[in-house]
Amino acid sequence: QVQLVESGGGLVQAGGSLRLSCAASGRTFSNYAMGWFRQTPGKEREFVAAISWNGGSTATADSVKGRFTISRDNAKNTVYLQMNSLKPEDTAVYYCAARRFTMVVSHQQYDYWGQGTQVTVSN
């Protein structure tokens, strides 16, 4: 069982940066692969980034590649999403997710979810 709480969202101008954090509670956090997803009204939940259980592998969606970076600190039970060069189309609710061991990019394959944090990027 893993409980996840996102933070760090807010309002930022285009070209700016935000860092999202996801704090995890539960046993053996280091055995869980973590992902970030985002969703806007009327759209399917979209993969953003994922990281393997030990941080050795990462994946990033083409839409954010080169701008967003996922990382984790297992000692702090926390995963991060550093978002740079933000664009208005990045506006969404961002969700943190977890699954046991294997890193995947489909939201349907994640078992645990945070409540989401709103990111709004203005022109």
PDB file of C-alpha atoms in Angstrom, residues 8-112:
ATOM      1  CA  GLY A   8       4.200  22.403  -6.045  1.00  0.00           C
ATOM      2  CA  GLY A   9       1.617  23.328  -8.652  1.00  0.00           C
ATOM      3  CA  GLY A  10       0.562  26.888  -9.316  1.00  0.00           C
ATOM      4  CA  LEU A  11       0.325  29.702 -11.831  1.00  0.00           C
ATOM      5  CA  VAL A  12       3.373  30.563 -13.921  1.00  0.00           C
ATOM      6  CA  GLN A  13       4.035  32.573 -17.066  1.00  0.00           C
ATOM      7  CA  ALA A  14       5.107  30.890 -20.286  1.00  0.00           C
ATOM      8  CA  GLY A  15       8.830  30.199 -20.229  1.00  0.00           C
ATOM      9  CA  GLY A  16       8.898  29.828 -16.477  1.00  0.00           C
ATOM     10  CA  SER A  17       9.612  26.828 -14.281  1.00  0.00           C
ATOM     11  CA  LEU A  18       7.951  24.780 -11.566  1.00  0.00           C
ATOM     12  CA  ARG A  19       9.031  21.767  -9.548  1.00  0.00           C
ATOM     13  CA  LEU A  20       6.369  19.291  -8.525  1.00  0.00           C
ATOM     14  CA  SER A  21       6.893  16.968  -5.582  1.00  0.00           C
ATOM     15  CA  CYS A  22       5.158  13.710  -4.714  1.00  0.00           C
ATOM     16  CA  ALA A  23       5.536  12.524  -1.139  1.00  0.00           C
ATOM     17  CA  ALA A  24       4.925   8.823  -0.566  1.00  0.00           C
ATOM     18  CA  SER A  25       3.915   6.919   2.541  1.00  0.00           C
ATOM     19  CA  GLY A  26       3.981   3.161   2.881  1.00  0.00           C
ATOM     20  CA  ARG A  27       6.401   0.313   3.030  1.00  0.00           C
ATOM     21  CA  THR A  28       9.306  -0.300   0.669  1.00  0.00           C
ATOM     22  CA  PHE A  29       9.004   2.847  -1.449  1.00  0.00           C
ATOM     23  CA  SER A  30      12.214   1.944  -3.267  1.00  0.00           C
ATOM     24  CA  ASN A  31      10.500  -1.099  -4.840  1.00  0.00           C
ATOM     25  CA  TYR A  32       7.964   1.074  -6.701  1.00  0.00           C
ATOM     26  CA  ALA A  33       8.298   2.588 -10.131  1.00  0.00           C
ATOM     27  CA  MET A  34       6.823   6.091 -10.266  1.00  0.00           C
ATOM     28  CA  GLY A  35       5.127   8.105 -12.967  1.00  0.00           C
ATOM     29  CA  TRP A  36       3.746  11.563 -13.648  1.00  0.00           C
ATOM     30  CA  PHE A  37       0.587  12.021 -15.727  1.00  0.00           C
ATOM     31  CA  ARG A  38      -1.531  15.016 -16.614  1.00  0.00           C
ATOM     32  CA  GLN A  39      -5.128  15.624 -17.621  1.00  0.00           C
ATOM     33  CA  THR A  40      -7.200  18.516 -18.962  1.00  0.00           C
ATOM     34  CA  PRO A  41     -10.999  18.623 -19.349  1.00  0.00           C
ATOM     35  CA  GLY A  42     -12.186  16.507 -22.263  1.00  0.00           C
ATOM     36  CA  LYS A  43      -8.841  14.795 -22.775  1.00  0.00           C
ATOM     37  CA  GLU A  44      -7.508  11.371 -21.854  1.00  0.00           C
ATOM     38  CA  ARG A  45      -5.018  11.183 -19.030  1.00  0.00           C
ATOM     39  CA  GLU A  46      -1.610  11.662 -20.647  1.00  0.00           C
ATOM     40  CA  PHE A  47       1.763  10.178 -19.795  1.00  0.00           C
ATOM     41  CA  VAL A  48       4.411  12.738 -18.875  1.00  0.00           C
ATOM     42  CA  ALA A  49       7.369  10.914 -17.323  1.00  0.00           C
ATOM     43  CA  ALA A  50       8.300   7.776 -15.401  1.00  0.00           C
ATOM     44  CA  ILE A  51      11.236   6.506 -13.384  1.00  0.00           C
ATOM     45  CA  SER A  52      12.305   3.002 -12.388  1.00  0.00           C
ATOM     46  CA  TRP A  53      12.414   1.675  -8.837  1.00  0.00           C
ATOM     47  CA  ASN A  54      16.081   2.543  -8.355  1.00  0.00           C
ATOM     48  CA  GLY A  55      16.146   5.653 -10.543  1.00  0.00           C
ATOM     49  CA  GLY A  56      18.325   3.927 -13.121  1.00  0.00           C
ATOM     50  CA  SER A  57      15.890   4.361 -16.010  1.00  0.00           C
ATOM     51  CA  THR A  58      13.595   7.207 -17.007  1.00  0.00           C
ATOM     52  CA  ALA A  59      11.113   7.879 -19.783  1.00  0.00           C
ATOM     53  CA  THR A  60       9.715  11.206 -20.941  1.00  0.00           C
ATOM     54  CA  ALA A  61       6.872  11.993 -23.312  1.00  0.00           C
ATOM     55  CA  ASP A  62       7.851  13.602 -26.610  1.00  0.00           C
ATOM     56  CA  SER A  63       5.729  16.640 -25.796  1.00  0.00           C
ATOM     57  CA  VAL A  64       7.900  17.490 -22.786  1.00  0.00           C
ATOM     58  CA  LYS A  65      11.236  15.971 -23.768  1.00  0.00           C
ATOM     59  CA  GLY A  66      14.099  18.348 -23.137  1.00  0.00           C
ATOM     60  CA  ARG A  67      11.977  20.497 -20.830  1.00  0.00           C
ATOM     61  CA  PHE A  68      10.814  18.189 -18.015  1.00  0.00           C
ATOM     62  CA  THR A  69      12.985  15.960 -15.820  1.00  0.00           C
ATOM     63  CA  ILE A  70      11.815  13.262 -13.419  1.00  0.00           C
ATOM     64  CA  SER A  71      13.909  12.245 -10.431  1.00  0.00           C
ATOM     65  CA  ARG A  72      13.489  10.495  -7.103  1.00  0.00           C
ATOM     66  CA  ASP A  73      15.030  10.472  -3.665  1.00  0.00           C
ATOM     67  CA  ASN A  74      14.247   7.146  -2.045  1.00  0.00           C
ATOM     68  CA  ALA A  75      15.713   8.244   1.277  1.00  0.00           C
ATOM     69  CA  LYS A  76      13.058  10.985   1.373  1.00  0.00           C
ATOM     70  CA  ASN A  77      10.280   8.845  -0.171  1.00  0.00           C
ATOM     71  CA  THR A  78       9.775  11.568  -2.768  1.00  0.00           C
ATOM     72  CA  VAL A  79       9.616  11.818  -6.555  1.00  0.00           C
ATOM     73  CA  TYR A  80      10.021  15.126  -8.401  1.00  0.00           C
ATOM     74  CA  LEU A  81       9.079  16.613 -11.739  1.00  0.00           C
ATOM     75  CA  GLN A  82      11.196  19.599 -12.717  1.00  0.00           C
ATOM     76  CA  MET A  83       9.336  21.552 -15.410  1.00  0.00           C
ATOM     77  CA  ASN A  84      11.247  24.179 -17.383  1.00  0.00           C
ATOM     78  CA  SER A  85      10.337  26.313 -20.404  1.00  0.00           C
ATOM     79  CA  LEU A  86       6.668  25.882 -19.623  1.00  0.00           C
ATOM     80  CA  LYS A  87       4.094  26.431 -22.368  1.00  0.00           C
ATOM     81  CA  PRO A  88       0.368  27.214 -22.140  1.00  0.00           C
ATOM     82  CA  GLU A  89      -0.379  23.722 -23.466  1.00  0.00           C
ATOM     83  CA  ASP A  90       1.273  22.302 -20.332  1.00  0.00           C
ATOM     84  CA  THR A  91      -1.700  23.560 -18.327  1.00  0.00           C
ATOM     85  CA  ALA A  92      -3.301  20.541 -16.641  1.00  0.00           C
ATOM     86  CA  VAL A  93      -3.844  18.715 -13.405  1.00  0.00           C
ATOM     87  CA  TYR A  94      -0.693  16.717 -12.750  1.00  0.00           C
ATOM     88  CA  TYR A  95      -0.931  13.356 -11.003  1.00  0.00           C
ATOM     89  CA  CYS A  96       1.711  11.223  -9.352  1.00  0.00           C
ATOM     90  CA  ALA A  97       1.326   7.443  -9.629  1.00  0.00           C
ATOM     91  CA  ALA A  98       3.078   4.307  -8.381  1.00  0.00           C
ATOM     92  CA  ARG A  99       3.277   0.631  -9.289  1.00  0.00           C
ATOM     93  CA  ARG A 100       5.322  -2.284  -8.051  1.00  0.00           C
ATOM     94  CA  PHE A 101       8.774  -2.718  -9.605  1.00  0.00           C
ATOM     95  CA  THR A 102       8.419  -2.280 -13.386  1.00  0.00           C
ATOM     96  CA  MET A 103       8.346   1.127 -15.046  1.00  0.00           C
ATOM     97  CA  VAL A 104       5.580   1.536 -17.655  1.00  0.00           C
ATOM     98  CA  VAL A 105       4.021   4.492 -19.472  1.00  0.00           C
ATOM     99  CA  SER A 106       0.319   3.553 -19.451  1.00  0.00           C
ATOM    100  CA  HIS A 107      -1.818   5.109 -16.734  1.00  0.00           C
ATOM    101  CA  GLN A 108      -3.972   1.971 -16.746  1.00  0.00           C
ATOM    102  CA  GLN A 109      -1.072  -0.017 -15.309  1.00  0.00           C
ATOM    103  CA  TYR A 110      -0.522   2.113 -12.212  1.00  0.00           C
ATOM    104  CA  ASP A 111      -2.086   1.081  -8.930  1.00  0.00           C
ATOM    105  CA  TYR A 112      -1.737   4.097  -6.651  1.00  0.00           C
TER     106      TYR A 112
END
